[in-house]
Amino acid sequence: MGRLFKKSKGRGEIIMMPYSDKVMEHFRNPRNVGEISDANGVGEVGNPKCGDIMKIYLKVEDNIIKDVKFKTFGCGSAIASSSMATELIKGKTLEEAWELSNKAVADALDGLPPVKMHCSVLAEEAIHKAINDYRESIGLEPWEMKVHSDHIHDEVHG
């Protein structure tokens, strides 16, 4: 079990949160980091409470995600969730990628602490926004996005 340290707000104390080895690996060595200059689908989401911002870039050809990259400003869980999510959708059809849930991202990371599950929700929603951006760019209607019952973040406008 890896550990990341988090400084508690206002009290100066340091709290250790247990993270799986997979979370630590994707945090330390994230996959698919960067931008795609000729991306044809881009999705950006953020959580104003914790400051995480996640941007997903897709290169779609013949309904297949040929390349995917991300840029995330945030905690270790947000970076690990972005990294794992991009690994899980690369080479998939848009329909398969749309079905990727935040739970599947968290499960692929061997779990996230409950207070960090919102990071996997951000990854799911950034992918959905990128897919809808692509669909709209080719004249198709966007697919309906799932609203999470614990909707603890808002879209980033920019």
Protein backbone atom coordinates (compact mmCIF):
# COMPACT_ATOMS: atom_id res chain seq x y z
CA MET A 1 0.00 0.00 0.00
CA GLY A 2 1.45 3.34 -1.02
CA ARG A 3 0.82 6.55 0.85
CA LEU A 4 0.42 10.16 -0.14
CA PHE A 5 0.58 12.95 2.38
CA LYS A 6 -2.01 15.66 2.66
CA LYS A 7 -1.68 18.73 4.82
CA SER A 8 -4.83 19.42 6.78
CA LYS A 9 -6.32 22.86 6.20
CA GLY A 10 -5.90 25.30 9.05
CA ARG A 11 -4.42 22.95 11.59
CA GLY A 12 -0.96 22.32 10.21
CA GLU A 13 -1.21 18.59 10.81
CA ILE A 14 -0.26 16.04 8.19
CA ILE A 15 -2.59 13.17 7.40
CA MET A 16 -1.52 9.99 5.60
CA MET A 17 -4.04 8.52 3.16
CA PRO A 18 -3.57 4.95 1.98
CA TYR A 19 -3.44 4.51 -1.78
CA SER A 20 -3.10 1.29 -3.76
CA ASP A 21 0.13 0.49 -5.55
CA LYS A 22 -1.68 1.08 -8.87
CA VAL A 23 -2.73 4.58 -7.81
CA MET A 24 0.85 5.34 -6.78
CA GLU A 25 2.22 3.94 -10.07
CA HIS A 26 -0.17 6.02 -12.20
CA PHE A 27 0.56 9.10 -10.06
CA ARG A 28 4.34 8.71 -10.25
CA ASN A 29 4.41 7.56 -13.90
CA PRO A 30 1.22 8.80 -15.55
CA ARG A 31 0.41 7.52 -19.02
CA ASN A 32 -0.78 9.64 -21.94
CA VAL A 33 0.12 13.04 -20.47
CA GLY A 34 0.01 16.02 -22.80
CA GLU A 35 -2.09 17.56 -25.54
CA ILE A 36 -3.05 16.40 -29.01
CA SER A 37 -2.56 19.38 -31.31
CA ASP A 38 -5.08 18.10 -33.86
CA ALA A 39 -7.54 16.62 -31.36
CA ASN A 40 -11.06 16.38 -32.70
CA GLY A 41 -12.65 16.02 -29.27
CA VAL A 42 -11.76 17.91 -26.08
CA GLY A 43 -13.47 17.80 -22.71
CA GLU A 44 -12.68 19.84 -19.61
CA VAL A 45 -14.18 19.55 -16.13
CA GLY A 46 -13.24 20.81 -12.70
CA ASN A 47 -14.02 20.65 -9.01
CA PRO A 48 -14.04 24.13 -7.46
CA LYS A 49 -13.96 22.72 -3.91
CA CYS A 50 -10.61 20.96 -4.27
CA GLY A 51 -9.24 22.78 -7.32
CA ASP A 52 -8.85 19.73 -9.59
CA ILE A 53 -9.08 20.51 -13.32
CA MET A 54 -8.99 17.74 -15.89
CA LYS A 55 -8.78 18.08 -19.67
CA ILE A 56 -9.03 15.10 -22.04
CA TYR A 57 -7.98 15.24 -25.71
CA LEU A 58 -9.23 12.65 -28.22
CA LYS A 59 -8.11 11.79 -31.73
CA VAL A 60 -10.99 9.83 -33.25
CA GLU A 61 -10.82 8.04 -36.61
CA ASP A 62 -13.59 5.79 -37.95
CA ASN A 63 -15.39 5.85 -34.58
CA ILE A 64 -12.24 4.53 -32.80
CA ILE A 65 -10.21 6.47 -30.24
CA LYS A 66 -6.82 6.29 -31.95
CA ASP A 67 -5.08 8.53 -29.40
CA VAL A 68 -5.96 10.10 -26.08
CA LYS A 69 -4.01 12.49 -23.84
CA PHE A 70 -4.77 14.41 -20.69
CA LYS A 71 -3.65 17.42 -18.72
CA THR A 72 -4.69 17.45 -15.09
CA PHE A 73 -4.06 20.04 -12.42
CA GLY A 74 -4.84 18.37 -9.14
CA CYS A 75 -4.10 15.83 -6.48
CA GLY A 76 -2.49 12.43 -6.92
CA SER A 77 -5.87 10.71 -7.21
CA ALA A 78 -6.93 13.06 -10.02
CA ILE A 79 -3.71 12.40 -11.94
CA ALA A 80 -3.96 8.64 -11.41
CA SER A 81 -7.64 8.63 -12.43
CA SER A 82 -6.85 10.58 -15.62
CA SER A 83 -3.98 8.26 -16.47
CA MET A 84 -5.96 5.06 -15.90
CA ALA A 85 -9.04 6.35 -17.72
CA THR A 86 -7.01 7.19 -20.83
CA GLU A 87 -5.45 3.72 -20.77
CA LEU A 88 -8.90 2.14 -20.55
CA ILE A 89 -10.39 3.98 -23.56
CA LYS A 90 -7.47 4.00 -26.00
CA GLY A 91 -8.36 1.86 -29.02
CA LYS A 92 -12.03 1.61 -28.02
CA THR A 93 -15.07 2.67 -30.01
CA LEU A 94 -16.82 5.83 -28.88
CA GLU A 95 -19.69 3.71 -27.58
CA GLU A 96 -17.32 1.55 -25.52
CA ALA A 97 -15.53 4.61 -24.15
CA TRP A 98 -18.87 6.23 -23.25
CA GLU A 99 -19.70 3.21 -21.07
CA LEU A 100 -16.57 3.67 -18.92
CA SER A 101 -17.81 4.53 -15.44
CA ASN A 102 -16.06 6.24 -12.58
CA LYS A 103 -16.41 2.95 -10.66
CA ALA A 104 -14.55 1.09 -13.44
CA VAL A 105 -11.73 3.66 -13.24
CA ALA A 106 -11.53 3.33 -9.45
CA ASP A 107 -11.67 -0.48 -9.67
CA ALA A 108 -8.87 -0.52 -12.26
CA LEU A 109 -6.79 1.48 -9.76
CA ASP A 110 -7.58 -1.12 -7.04
CA GLY A 111 -9.75 1.46 -5.31
CA LEU A 112 -9.64 5.08 -4.22
CA PRO A 113 -10.26 6.47 -0.73
CA PRO A 114 -13.95 7.47 -0.43
CA VAL A 115 -13.01 11.16 -0.15
CA LYS A 116 -11.20 10.86 -3.51
CA MET A 117 -13.90 9.08 -5.55
CA HIS A 118 -14.82 12.45 -7.09
CA CYS A 119 -11.55 12.23 -9.05
CA SER A 120 -12.81 9.17 -10.93
CA VAL A 121 -16.10 11.02 -11.56
CA LEU A 122 -14.10 13.87 -13.12
CA ALA A 123 -12.35 11.39 -15.44
CA GLU A 124 -15.66 9.88 -16.56
CA GLU A 125 -17.21 13.29 -17.18
CA ALA A 126 -14.16 14.68 -19.02
CA ILE A 127 -14.31 11.69 -21.38
CA HIS A 128 -18.04 12.24 -21.92
CA LYS A 129 -17.47 15.92 -22.70
CA ALA A 130 -14.66 15.06 -25.15
CA ILE A 131 -16.83 12.48 -26.91
CA ASN A 132 -19.73 14.95 -27.16
CA ASP A 133 -17.36 17.64 -28.43
CA TYR A 134 -16.31 15.25 -31.20
CA ARG A 135 -19.91 14.26 -31.99
CA GLU A 136 -20.98 17.91 -32.25
CA SER A 137 -17.99 18.71 -34.49
CA ILE A 138 -19.23 16.17 -37.06
CA GLY A 139 -22.85 17.32 -36.85
CA LEU A 140 -24.22 14.65 -34.48
CA GLU A 141 -26.31 15.25 -31.39
CA PRO A 142 -24.48 14.95 -28.07
CA TRP A 143 -25.26 11.93 -25.94
CA GLU A 144 -26.98 12.51 -22.61
CA MET A 145 -24.52 12.68 -19.75
CA LYS A 146 -25.14 10.83 -16.52
CA VAL A 147 -25.68 13.00 -13.46
CA HIS A 148 -24.03 11.53 -10.39
CA SER A 149 -26.08 11.59 -7.19
CA ASP A 150 -23.05 12.92 -5.33
CA HIS A 151 -22.51 15.67 -7.89
CA ILE A 152 -19.74 17.48 -6.04
CA HIS A 153 -18.14 19.38 -8.87
CA ASP A 154 -19.05 21.75 -11.65
CA GLU A 155 -18.04 22.27 -15.23
CA VAL A 156 -15.09 24.54 -15.91
CA HIS A 157 -15.82 27.17 -18.51
CA GLY A 158 -12.94 28.41 -20.59
